[in-house]
Amino acid sequence: MVRTHTTLDLDRDLLRDAAEALGTTRTTDTVHAALRDVVARRRRAWLARRDFSELEPALPDLRTSRIEAVERQNELGGS
């Protein structure tokens, strides 16, 4: 990970509230946790907008455990 040293003017009350919400104690940890949260939220929103309907026919196989899938394949004579 590449790091950079930056001077920031932070709202102390906001920083305290964020640290409490994130379970952090150090300012750097709080800022990193907040940045990770923002990125994760954006990724979740992107996934929520995706259309996965083309995967619907595959859902039964995706919901089957690996062991069950191998056993079923062996029963059918597959390798």
N, CA, C and O atoms as a CHARMM CRD file, in Angstrom:
* protein
*
  316
    1    1 MET  N      0.84800  -1.16900   0.00000 PROA 1      0.00000
    2    1 MET  CA     0.00000   0.00000   0.00000 PROA 1      0.00000
    3    1 MET  C      0.90000   1.24200   0.00000 PROA 1      0.00000
    4    1 MET  O      1.84800   1.33500   0.78100 PROA 1      0.00000
    5    2 VAL  N      0.59500   2.16600  -0.86700 PROA 2      0.00000
    6    2 VAL  CA     1.32300   3.42900  -0.92600 PROA 2      0.00000
    7    2 VAL  C      0.62100   4.41000   0.00700 PROA 2      0.00000
    8    2 VAL  O     -0.60300   4.54000  -0.01700 PROA 2      0.00000
    9    3 ARG  N      1.38600   5.07700   0.80400 PROA 3      0.00000
   10    3 ARG  CA     0.82000   6.03800   1.74900 PROA 3      0.00000
   11    3 ARG  C      1.29600   7.43700   1.41600 PROA 3      0.00000
   12    3 ARG  O      2.35200   7.63600   0.81700 PROA 3      0.00000
   13    4 THR  N      0.48600   8.39600   1.82300 PROA 4      0.00000
   14    4 THR  CA     0.86100   9.79200   1.64900 PROA 4      0.00000
   15    4 THR  C      0.58600  10.52800   2.95500 PROA 4      0.00000
   16    4 THR  O     -0.35800  10.20400   3.67500 PROA 4      0.00000
   17    5 HSD  N      1.40100  11.49900   3.24500 PROA 5      0.00000
   18    5 HSD  CA     1.22000  12.31800   4.44700 PROA 5      0.00000
   19    5 HSD  C      0.50300  13.58700   4.02800 PROA 5      0.00000
   20    5 HSD  O      0.95700  14.30400   3.13500 PROA 5      0.00000
   21    6 THR  N     -0.63300  13.86400   4.68500 PROA 6      0.00000
   22    6 THR  CA    -1.44100  15.02400   4.32400 PROA 6      0.00000
   23    6 THR  C     -1.89600  15.72800   5.58700 PROA 6      0.00000
   24    6 THR  O     -2.20100  15.08700   6.59200 PROA 6      0.00000
   25    7 THR  N     -1.93900  17.02800   5.53100 PROA 7      0.00000
   26    7 THR  CA    -2.48100  17.80900   6.63100 PROA 7      0.00000
   27    7 THR  C     -3.93600  18.12400   6.31500 PROA 7      0.00000
   28    7 THR  O     -4.24800  18.63300   5.23800 PROA 7      0.00000
   29    8 LEU  N     -4.83400  17.81600   7.26600 PROA 8      0.00000
   30    8 LEU  CA    -6.25900  18.03900   7.05200 PROA 8      0.00000
   31    8 LEU  C     -6.83600  18.87800   8.17900 PROA 8      0.00000
   32    8 LEU  O     -6.40800  18.76400   9.32700 PROA 8      0.00000
   33    9 ASP  N     -7.79500  19.70700   7.85500 PROA 9      0.00000
   34    9 ASP  CA    -8.57700  20.41500   8.86000 PROA 9      0.00000
   35    9 ASP  C     -9.85500  19.61800   9.04400 PROA 9      0.00000
   36    9 ASP  O    -10.71100  19.58700   8.16000 PROA 9      0.00000
   37   10 LEU  N     -9.98200  18.97100  10.20400 PROA 10     0.00000
   38   10 LEU  CA   -11.12000  18.10800  10.45000 PROA 10     0.00000
   39   10 LEU  C    -12.01700  18.66500  11.53900 PROA 10     0.00000
   40   10 LEU  O    -11.53900  19.23300  12.52100 PROA 10     0.00000
   41   11 ASP  N    -13.29900  18.50100  11.36300 PROA 11     0.00000
   42   11 ASP  CA   -14.28200  18.85900  12.38100 PROA 11     0.00000
   43   11 ASP  C    -14.13200  17.84500  13.51800 PROA 11     0.00000
   44   11 ASP  O    -14.37900  16.65500  13.32400 PROA 11     0.00000
   45   12 ARG  N    -13.73100  18.31200  14.69500 PROA 12     0.00000
   46   12 ARG  CA   -13.45800  17.40200  15.81400 PROA 12     0.00000
   47   12 ARG  C    -14.69300  16.62500  16.24900 PROA 12     0.00000
   48   12 ARG  O    -14.60200  15.44300  16.58100 PROA 12     0.00000
   49   13 ASP  N    -15.84400  17.28400  16.24700 PROA 13     0.00000
   50   13 ASP  CA   -17.06700  16.59000  16.64500 PROA 13     0.00000
   51   13 ASP  C    -17.41400  15.49900  15.63700 PROA 13     0.00000
   52   13 ASP  O    -17.79400  14.39200  16.01700 PROA 13     0.00000
   53   14 LEU  N    -17.28200  15.81400  14.36800 PROA 14     0.00000
   54   14 LEU  CA   -17.55800  14.83300  13.32000 PROA 14     0.00000
   55   14 LEU  C    -16.56900  13.67400  13.40400 PROA 14     0.00000
   56   14 LEU  O    -16.95800  12.51400  13.26200 PROA 14     0.00000
   57   15 LEU  N    -15.30600  13.97900  13.63100 PROA 15     0.00000
   58   15 LEU  CA   -14.28200  12.96100  13.76800 PROA 15     0.00000
   59   15 LEU  C    -14.58000  12.05300  14.96700 PROA 15     0.00000
   60   15 LEU  O    -14.45000  10.83300  14.86800 PROA 15     0.00000
   61   16 ARG  N    -14.97500  12.64100  16.08600 PROA 16     0.00000
   62   16 ARG  CA   -15.31600  11.86600  17.27900 PROA 16     0.00000
   63   16 ARG  C    -16.50500  10.95200  17.00500 PROA 16     0.00000
   64   16 ARG  O    -16.48500   9.77400  17.36200 PROA 16     0.00000
   65   17 ASP  N    -17.54700  11.49900  16.36600 PROA 17     0.00000
   66   17 ASP  CA   -18.73800  10.70000  16.06000 PROA 17     0.00000
   67   17 ASP  C    -18.40800   9.56900  15.08600 PROA 17     0.00000
   68   17 ASP  O    -18.90600   8.45300  15.22900 PROA 17     0.00000
   69   18 ALA  N    -17.56600   9.86500  14.09600 PROA 18     0.00000
   70   18 ALA  CA   -17.17000   8.83600  13.12500 PROA 18     0.00000
   71   18 ALA  C    -16.35600   7.74800  13.80900 PROA 18     0.00000
   72   18 ALA  O    -16.56700   6.56200  13.55400 PROA 18     0.00000
   73   19 ALA  N    -15.42900   8.14100  14.67500 PROA 19     0.00000
   74   19 ALA  CA   -14.60800   7.16000  15.39300 PROA 19     0.00000
   75   19 ALA  C    -15.48800   6.25900  16.25500 PROA 19     0.00000
   76   19 ALA  O    -15.25900   5.05200  16.33300 PROA 19     0.00000
   77   20 GLU  N    -16.47800   6.83800  16.89200 PROA 20     0.00000
   78   20 GLU  CA   -17.39200   6.05200  17.72100 PROA 20     0.00000
   79   20 GLU  C    -18.18700   5.07300  16.84800 PROA 20     0.00000
   80   20 GLU  O    -18.34400   3.90500  17.20400 PROA 20     0.00000
   81   21 ALA  N    -18.68100   5.55200  15.71500 PROA 21     0.00000
   82   21 ALA  CA   -19.47400   4.70500  14.81700 PROA 21     0.00000
   83   21 ALA  C    -18.62900   3.59400  14.20800 PROA 21     0.00000
   84   21 ALA  O    -19.12200   2.48600  13.99400 PROA 21     0.00000
   85   22 LEU  N    -17.37400   3.87900  13.93200 PROA 22     0.00000
   86   22 LEU  CA   -16.48900   2.92800  13.26200 PROA 22     0.00000
   87   22 LEU  C    -15.69000   2.07300  14.23900 PROA 22     0.00000
   88   22 LEU  O    -15.07100   1.08800  13.83600 PROA 22     0.00000
   89   23 GLY  N    -15.69700   2.43400  15.50100 PROA 23     0.00000
   90   23 GLY  CA   -14.95700   1.66700  16.49900 PROA 23     0.00000
   91   23 GLY  C    -13.46100   1.88600  16.42500 PROA 23     0.00000
   92   23 GLY  O    -12.68000   0.97900  16.71000 PROA 23     0.00000
   93   24 THR  N    -13.05900   3.09000  16.04300 PROA 24     0.00000
   94   24 THR  CA   -11.63400   3.40900  15.93700 PROA 24     0.00000
   95   24 THR  C    -11.24600   4.40300  17.02000 PROA 24     0.00000
   96   24 THR  O    -12.09800   5.04700  17.63300 PROA 24     0.00000
   97   25 THR  N     -9.93300   4.51300  17.24100 PROA 25     0.00000
   98   25 THR  CA    -9.46400   5.46100  18.26000 PROA 25     0.00000
   99   25 THR  C     -8.50600   6.49100  17.68200 PROA 25     0.00000
  100   25 THR  O     -8.47900   7.63700  18.13000 PROA 25     0.00000
  101   26 ARG  N     -7.72000   6.08900  16.69200 PROA 26     0.00000
  102   26 ARG  CA    -6.75200   7.01400  16.10100 PROA 26     0.00000
  103   26 ARG  C     -7.37400   7.71600  14.89900 PROA 26     0.00000
  104   26 ARG  O     -8.18400   7.12400  14.18500 PROA 26     0.00000
  105   27 THR  N     -7.00100   8.97000  14.67100 PROA 27     0.00000
  106   27 THR  CA    -7.52700   9.74500  13.54600 PROA 27     0.00000
  107   27 THR  C     -7.26200   9.05500  12.22300 PROA 27     0.00000
  108   27 THR  O     -8.15800   8.95900  11.38500 PROA 27     0.00000
  109   28 THR  N     -6.03900   8.57100  12.02200 PROA 28     0.00000
  110   28 THR  CA    -5.70200   7.90300  10.77100 PROA 28     0.00000
  111   28 THR  C     -6.58000   6.67700  10.56300 PROA 28     0.00000
  112   28 THR  O     -7.07400   6.44900   9.45800 PROA 28     0.00000
  113   29 ASP  N     -6.78000   5.88600  11.61500 PROA 29     0.00000
  114   29 ASP  CA    -7.62700   4.70000  11.50400 PROA 29     0.00000
  115   29 ASP  C     -9.07000   5.08400  11.17500 PROA 29     0.00000
  116   29 ASP  O     -9.73600   4.40500  10.39300 PROA 29     0.00000
  117   30 THR  N     -9.54200   6.16600  11.77000 PROA 30     0.00000
  118   30 THR  CA   -10.90300   6.63200  11.51000 PROA 30     0.00000
  119   30 THR  C    -11.06500   7.05800  10.06200 PROA 30     0.00000
  120   30 THR  O    -12.04700   6.69600   9.41300 PROA 30     0.00000
  121   31 VAL  N    -10.12300   7.81200   9.55800 PROA 31     0.00000
  122   31 VAL  CA   -10.19600   8.27600   8.16400 PROA 31     0.00000
  123   31 VAL  C    -10.10900   7.08700   7.21600 PROA 31     0.00000
  124   31 VAL  O    -10.86900   7.01900   6.25000 PROA 31     0.00000
  125   32 HSD  N     -9.20300   6.15400   7.47000 PROA 32     0.00000
  126   32 HSD  CA    -9.09000   4.97400   6.60200 PROA 32     0.00000
  127   32 HSD  C    -10.37100   4.15000   6.63200 PROA 32     0.00000
  128   32 HSD  O    -10.84400   3.70800   5.58500 PROA 32     0.00000
  129   33 ALA  N    -10.93800   3.93700   7.81700 PROA 33     0.00000
  130   33 ALA  CA   -12.17300   3.15900   7.92800 PROA 33     0.00000
  131   33 ALA  C    -13.31900   3.85600   7.19900 PROA 33     0.00000
  132   33 ALA  O    -14.13000   3.20200   6.54400 PROA 33     0.00000
  133   34 ALA  N    -13.38400   5.16700   7.31100 PROA 34     0.00000
  134   34 ALA  CA   -14.43600   5.91700   6.61900 PROA 34     0.00000
  135   34 ALA  C    -14.26400   5.81600   5.09800 PROA 34     0.00000
  136   34 ALA  O    -15.24500   5.66300   4.37000 PROA 34     0.00000
  137   35 LEU  N    -13.02600   5.90000   4.62800 PROA 35     0.00000
  138   35 LEU  CA   -12.77600   5.77500   3.19000 PROA 35     0.00000
  139   35 LEU  C    -13.13900   4.37300   2.69300 PROA 35     0.00000
  140   35 LEU  O    -13.74900   4.22400   1.63500 PROA 35     0.00000
  141   36 ARG  N    -12.75900   3.34000   3.46700 PROA 36     0.00000
  142   36 ARG  CA   -13.12500   1.96600   3.08800 PROA 36     0.00000
  143   36 ARG  C    -14.64100   1.80400   3.03900 PROA 36     0.00000
  144   36 ARG  O    -15.16500   1.13900   2.14500 PROA 36     0.00000
  145   37 ASP  N    -15.34600   2.40500   3.99200 PROA 37     0.00000
  146   37 ASP  CA   -16.79500   2.32200   4.03600 PROA 37     0.00000
  147   37 ASP  C    -17.42900   2.96800   2.80500 PROA 37     0.00000
  148   37 ASP  O    -18.37400   2.42400   2.23300 PROA 37     0.00000
  149   38 VAL  N    -16.91700   4.11000   2.40500 PROA 38     0.00000
  150   38 VAL  CA   -17.44000   4.80000   1.22100 PROA 38     0.00000
  151   38 VAL  C    -17.22500   3.95600  -0.02900 PROA 38     0.00000
  152   38 VAL  O    -18.13100   3.82000  -0.85200 PROA 38     0.00000
  153   39 VAL  N    -16.03900   3.39400  -0.17400 PROA 39     0.00000
  154   39 VAL  CA   -15.74000   2.56600  -1.34500 PROA 39     0.00000
  155   39 VAL  C    -16.62400   1.31300  -1.35100 PROA 39     0.00000
  156   39 VAL  O    -17.15200   0.93700  -2.39700 PROA 39     0.00000
  157   40 ALA  N    -16.78700   0.66900  -0.20200 PROA 40     0.00000
  158   40 ALA  CA   -17.62800  -0.53000  -0.11800 PROA 40     0.00000
  159   40 ALA  C    -19.07700  -0.19100  -0.43800 PROA 40     0.00000
  160   40 ALA  O    -19.75200  -0.95900  -1.12400 PROA 40     0.00000
  161   41 ARG  N    -19.56200   0.93600   0.04500 PROA 41     0.00000
  162   41 ARG  CA   -20.93600   1.35100  -0.23500 PROA 41     0.00000
  163   41 ARG  C    -21.13400   1.57400  -1.72800 PROA 41     0.00000
  164   41 ARG  O    -22.16400   1.19600  -2.28700 PROA 41     0.00000
  165   42 ARG  N    -20.15800   2.18100  -2.36400 PROA 42     0.00000
  166   42 ARG  CA   -20.24600   2.40800  -3.81900 PROA 42     0.00000
  167   42 ARG  C    -20.27100   1.09000  -4.57700 PROA 42     0.00000
  168   42 ARG  O    -21.03000   0.93900  -5.53400 PROA 42     0.00000
  169   43 ARG  N    -19.44100   0.12700  -4.15600 PROA 43     0.00000
  170   43 ARG  CA   -19.42600  -1.18700  -4.81300 PROA 43     0.00000
  171   43 ARG  C    -20.74900  -1.91100  -4.62600 PROA 43     0.00000
  172   43 ARG  O    -21.25400  -2.53200  -5.56100 PROA 43     0.00000
  173   44 ARG  N    -21.32000  -1.83600  -3.41200 PROA 44     0.00000
  174   44 ARG  CA   -22.61700  -2.47600  -3.17000 PROA 44     0.00000
  175   44 ARG  C    -23.70000  -1.84200  -4.02800 PROA 44     0.00000
  176   44 ARG  O    -24.55200  -2.54700  -4.56800 PROA 44     0.00000
  177   45 ALA  N    -23.68000  -0.52500  -4.16100 PROA 45     0.00000
  178   45 ALA  CA   -24.66900   0.17000  -4.98600 PROA 45     0.00000
  179   45 ALA  C    -24.52500  -0.24700  -6.44800 PROA 45     0.00000
  180   45 ALA  O    -25.52500  -0.42400  -7.14200 PROA 45     0.00000
  181   46 TRP  N    -23.30000  -0.40200  -6.91300 PROA 46     0.00000
  182   46 TRP  CA   -23.05300  -0.83900  -8.28900 PROA 46     0.00000
  183   46 TRP  C    -23.62300  -2.23800  -8.49800 PROA 46     0.00000
  184   46 TRP  O    -24.28000  -2.49800  -9.50500 PROA 46     0.00000
  185   47 LEU  N    -23.37100  -3.14400  -7.54400 PROA 47     0.00000
  186   47 LEU  CA   -23.90200  -4.50200  -7.65200 PROA 47     0.00000
  187   47 LEU  C    -25.43000  -4.50400  -7.62200 PROA 47     0.00000
  188   47 LEU  O    -26.06000  -5.28600  -8.33400 PROA 47     0.00000
  189   48 ALA  N    -26.02500  -3.64600  -6.81600 PROA 48     0.00000
  190   48 ALA  CA   -27.47700  -3.59100  -6.70500 PROA 48     0.00000
  191   48 ALA  C    -28.12800  -3.14800  -8.00900 PROA 48     0.00000
  192   48 ALA  O    -29.26800  -3.51800  -8.28900 PROA 48     0.00000
  193   49 ARG  N    -27.41800  -2.36500  -8.80200 PROA 49     0.00000
  194   49 ARG  CA   -27.95200  -1.90400 -10.08700 PROA 49     0.00000
  195   49 ARG  C    -27.78300  -2.92500 -11.20500 PROA 49     0.00000
  196   49 ARG  O    -28.37500  -2.77000 -12.27300 PROA 49     0.00000
  197   50 ARG  N    -26.99800  -3.95000 -10.98000 PROA 50     0.00000
  198   50 ARG  CA   -26.73200  -4.95300 -12.01400 PROA 50     0.00000
  199   50 ARG  C    -27.94700  -5.83400 -12.24700 PROA 50     0.00000
  200   50 ARG  O    -28.73900  -6.07700 -11.33700 PROA 50     0.00000
  201   51 ASP  N    -28.08100  -6.30600 -13.47300 PROA 51     0.00000
  202   51 ASP  CA   -29.15200  -7.22900 -13.82800 PROA 51     0.00000
  203   51 ASP  C    -28.56300  -8.62400 -13.89300 PROA 51     0.00000
  204   51 ASP  O    -27.80900  -8.94800 -14.81000 PROA 51     0.00000
  205   52 PHE  N    -28.90900  -9.44600 -12.92000 PROA 52     0.00000
  206   52 PHE  CA   -28.38600 -10.80100 -12.85500 PROA 52     0.00000
  207   52 PHE  C    -29.41200 -11.82600 -13.34000 PROA 52     0.00000
  208   52 PHE  O    -29.26300 -13.02200 -13.09100 PROA 52     0.00000
  209   53 SER  N    -30.44900 -11.35900 -14.03000 PROA 53     0.00000
  210   53 SER  CA   -31.52000 -12.26800 -14.44500 PROA 53     0.00000
  211   53 SER  C    -31.02100 -13.36900 -15.37600 PROA 53     0.00000
  212   53 SER  O    -31.60500 -14.45200 -15.40600 PROA 53     0.00000
  213   54 GLU  N    -29.95800 -13.11900 -16.13300 PROA 54     0.00000
  214   54 GLU  CA   -29.43200 -14.15100 -17.03300 PROA 54     0.00000
  215   54 GLU  C    -28.82200 -15.32400 -16.25700 PROA 54     0.00000
  216   54 GLU  O    -28.57900 -16.38600 -16.82800 PROA 54     0.00000
  217   55 LEU  N    -28.58100 -15.13400 -14.97700 PROA 55     0.00000
  218   55 LEU  CA   -28.02800 -16.20400 -14.14900 PROA 55     0.00000
  219   55 LEU  C    -29.10200 -17.10200 -13.53800 PROA 55     0.00000
  220   55 LEU  O    -28.78900 -18.14000 -12.95600 PROA 55     0.00000
  221   56 GLU  N    -30.35700 -16.70400 -13.67100 PROA 56     0.00000
  222   56 GLU  CA   -31.43900 -17.43900 -13.02400 PROA 56     0.00000
  223   56 GLU  C    -31.45600 -18.92600 -13.36700 PROA 56     0.00000
  224   56 GLU  O    -31.66200 -19.73600 -12.46300 PROA 56     0.00000
  225   57 PRO  N    -31.24900 -19.33400 -14.62800 PROA 57     0.00000
  226   57 PRO  CA   -31.23900 -20.76800 -14.92000 PROA 57     0.00000
  227   57 PRO  C    -30.13300 -21.53800 -14.17700 PROA 57     0.00000
  228   57 PRO  O    -30.26600 -22.74000 -13.94900 PROA 57     0.00000
  229   58 ALA  N    -29.07300 -20.86600 -13.81000 PROA 58     0.00000
  230   58 ALA  CA   -27.94900 -21.52800 -13.14600 PROA 58     0.00000
  231   58 ALA  C    -28.10700 -21.56500 -11.62500 PROA 58     0.00000
  232   58 ALA  O    -27.30300 -22.20600 -10.94900 PROA 58     0.00000
  233   59 LEU  N    -29.10900 -20.90400 -11.07700 PROA 59     0.00000
  234   59 LEU  CA   -29.24500 -20.80700  -9.62300 PROA 59     0.00000
  235   59 LEU  C    -29.30200 -22.15400  -8.90900 PROA 59     0.00000
  236   59 LEU  O    -28.65500 -22.30200  -7.87200 PROA 59     0.00000
  237   60 PRO  N    -30.04200 -23.14500  -9.40900 PROA 60     0.00000
  238   60 PRO  CA   -30.04900 -24.42500  -8.67900 PROA 60     0.00000
  239   60 PRO  C    -28.64200 -25.00400  -8.50900 PROA 60     0.00000
  240   60 PRO  O    -28.31000 -25.50800  -7.43500 PROA 60     0.00000
  241   61 ASP  N    -27.81300 -24.93900  -9.55300 PROA 61     0.00000
  242   61 ASP  CA   -26.44500 -25.44900  -9.44900 PROA 61     0.00000
  243   61 ASP  C    -25.59800 -24.58700  -8.52400 PROA 61     0.00000
  244   61 ASP  O    -24.75200 -25.10000  -7.79100 PROA 61     0.00000
  245   62 LEU  N    -25.82300 -23.29000  -8.55700 PROA 62     0.00000
  246   62 LEU  CA   -25.06000 -22.39100  -7.69300 PROA 62     0.00000
  247   62 LEU  C    -25.42000 -22.59200  -6.23000 PROA 62     0.00000
  248   62 LEU  O    -24.59200 -22.35800  -5.35100 PROA 62     0.00000
  249   63 ARG  N    -26.63700 -23.02000  -5.96200 PROA 63     0.00000
  250   63 ARG  CA   -27.09200 -23.22500  -4.58300 PROA 63     0.00000
  251   63 ARG  C    -26.74800 -24.60600  -4.05900 PROA 63     0.00000
  252   63 ARG  O    -26.93800 -24.88100  -2.87500 PROA 63     0.00000
  253   64 THR  N    -26.24600 -25.48000  -4.91900 PROA 64     0.00000
  254   64 THR  CA   -25.88300 -26.83300  -4.52700 PROA 64     0.00000
  255   64 THR  C    -24.46700 -26.83600  -3.98200 PROA 64     0.00000
  256   64 THR  O    -23.58100 -26.16700  -4.51300 PROA 64     0.00000
  257   65 SER  N    -24.26600 -27.59700  -2.91600 PROA 65     0.00000
  258   65 SER  CA   -22.91400 -27.67300  -2.36700 PROA 65     0.00000
  259   65 SER  C    -21.99400 -28.36700  -3.36800 PROA 65     0.00000
  260   65 SER  O    -22.46500 -29.10400  -4.23400 PROA 65     0.00000
  261   66 ARG  N    -20.72100 -28.14200  -3.25800 PROA 66     0.00000
  262   66 ARG  CA   -19.73900 -28.75600  -4.16600 PROA 66     0.00000
  263   66 ARG  C    -19.81700 -30.28000  -4.08900 PROA 66     0.00000
  264   66 ARG  O    -19.72600 -30.96100  -5.11100 PROA 66     0.00000
  265   67 ILE  N    -19.98400 -30.81100  -2.88600 PROA 67     0.00000
  266   67 ILE  CA   -20.04000 -32.26400  -2.70600 PROA 67     0.00000
  267   67 ILE  C    -21.25500 -32.82500  -3.43200 PROA 67     0.00000
  268   67 ILE  O    -21.14600 -33.82300  -4.14500 PROA 67     0.00000
  269   68 GLU  N    -22.42500 -32.18300  -3.25400 PROA 68     0.00000
  270   68 GLU  CA   -23.62800 -32.63800  -3.93900 PROA 68     0.00000
  271   68 GLU  C    -23.46900 -32.55000  -5.45000 PROA 68     0.00000
  272   68 GLU  O    -23.92600 -33.43700  -6.17100 PROA 68     0.00000
  273   69 ALA  N    -22.83700 -31.50800  -5.93100 PROA 69     0.00000
  274   69 ALA  CA   -22.65000 -31.33600  -7.36700 PROA 69     0.00000
  275   69 ALA  C    -21.76200 -32.43700  -7.93800 PROA 69     0.00000
  276   69 ALA  O    -22.05200 -32.95700  -9.01500 PROA 69     0.00000
  277   70 VAL  N    -20.68800 -32.80200  -7.24200 PROA 70     0.00000
  278   70 VAL  CA   -19.79400 -33.86500  -7.69500 PROA 70     0.00000
  279   70 VAL  C    -20.52100 -35.20100  -7.66500 PROA 70     0.00000
  280   70 VAL  O    -20.39600 -35.99900  -8.59400 PROA 70     0.00000
  281   71 GLU  N    -21.28100 -35.45000  -6.59800 PROA 71     0.00000
  282   71 GLU  CA   -22.03400 -36.70200  -6.50500 PROA 71     0.00000
  283   71 GLU  C    -23.05600 -36.80700  -7.63400 PROA 71     0.00000
  284   71 GLU  O    -23.21700 -37.87300  -8.22700 PROA 71     0.00000
  285   72 ARG  N    -23.75200 -35.70000  -7.93400 PROA 72     0.00000
  286   72 ARG  CA   -24.73300 -35.70300  -9.00300 PROA 72     0.00000
  287   72 ARG  C    -24.05700 -35.94300 -10.35300 PROA 72     0.00000
  288   72 ARG  O    -24.57400 -36.68000 -11.19100 PROA 72     0.00000
  289   73 GLN  N    -22.89600 -35.31400 -10.55600 PROA 73     0.00000
  290   73 GLN  CA   -22.16500 -35.47900 -11.80800 PROA 73     0.00000
  291   73 GLN  C    -21.70500 -36.94600 -11.94700 PROA 73     0.00000
  292   73 GLN  O    -21.76200 -37.51400 -13.03800 PROA 73     0.00000
  293   74 ASN  N    -21.25700 -37.54200 -10.85500 PROA 74     0.00000
  294   74 ASN  CA   -20.84200 -38.96000 -10.89500 PROA 74     0.00000
  295   74 ASN  C    -22.01300 -39.87500 -11.20800 PROA 74     0.00000
  296   74 ASN  O    -21.86100 -40.85300 -11.94100 PROA 74     0.00000
  297   75 GLU  N    -23.18700 -39.56500 -10.65500 PROA 75     0.00000
  298   75 GLU  CA   -24.38700 -40.36300 -10.92600 PROA 75     0.00000
  299   75 GLU  C    -24.76200 -40.30400 -12.39900 PROA 75     0.00000
  300   75 GLU  O    -25.27000 -41.27200 -12.96500 PROA 75     0.00000
  301   76 LEU  N    -24.50400 -39.15200 -13.00900 PROA 76     0.00000
  302   76 LEU  CA   -24.84500 -38.97100 -14.41600 PROA 76     0.00000
  303   76 LEU  C    -23.75600 -39.51400 -15.34600 PROA 76     0.00000
  304   76 LEU  O    -23.89000 -39.45400 -16.56800 PROA 76     0.00000
  305   77 GLY  N    -22.68500 -40.03900 -14.76000 PROA 77     0.00000
  306   77 GLY  CA   -21.60800 -40.60200 -15.56300 PROA 77     0.00000
  307   77 GLY  C    -20.58600 -39.59100 -16.03700 PROA 77     0.00000
  308   77 GLY  O    -19.78500 -39.88700 -16.92300 PROA 77     0.00000
  309   78 GLY  N    -20.60200 -38.39300 -15.45400 PROA 78     0.00000
  310   78 GLY  CA   -19.62100 -37.36700 -15.83000 PROA 78     0.00000
  311   78 GLY  C    -18.29800 -37.58800 -15.12400 PROA 78     0.00000
  312   78 GLY  O    -18.17800 -38.43500 -14.23900 PROA 78     0.00000
  313   79 SER  N    -17.30900 -36.80800 -15.53400 PROA 79     0.00000
  314   79 SER  CA   -15.98700 -36.96600 -14.90100 PROA 79     0.00000
  315   79 SER  C    -15.69700 -35.85200 -13.95300 PROA 79     0.00000
  316   79 SER  O    -14.63100 -35.82700 -13.33700 PROA 79     0.00000
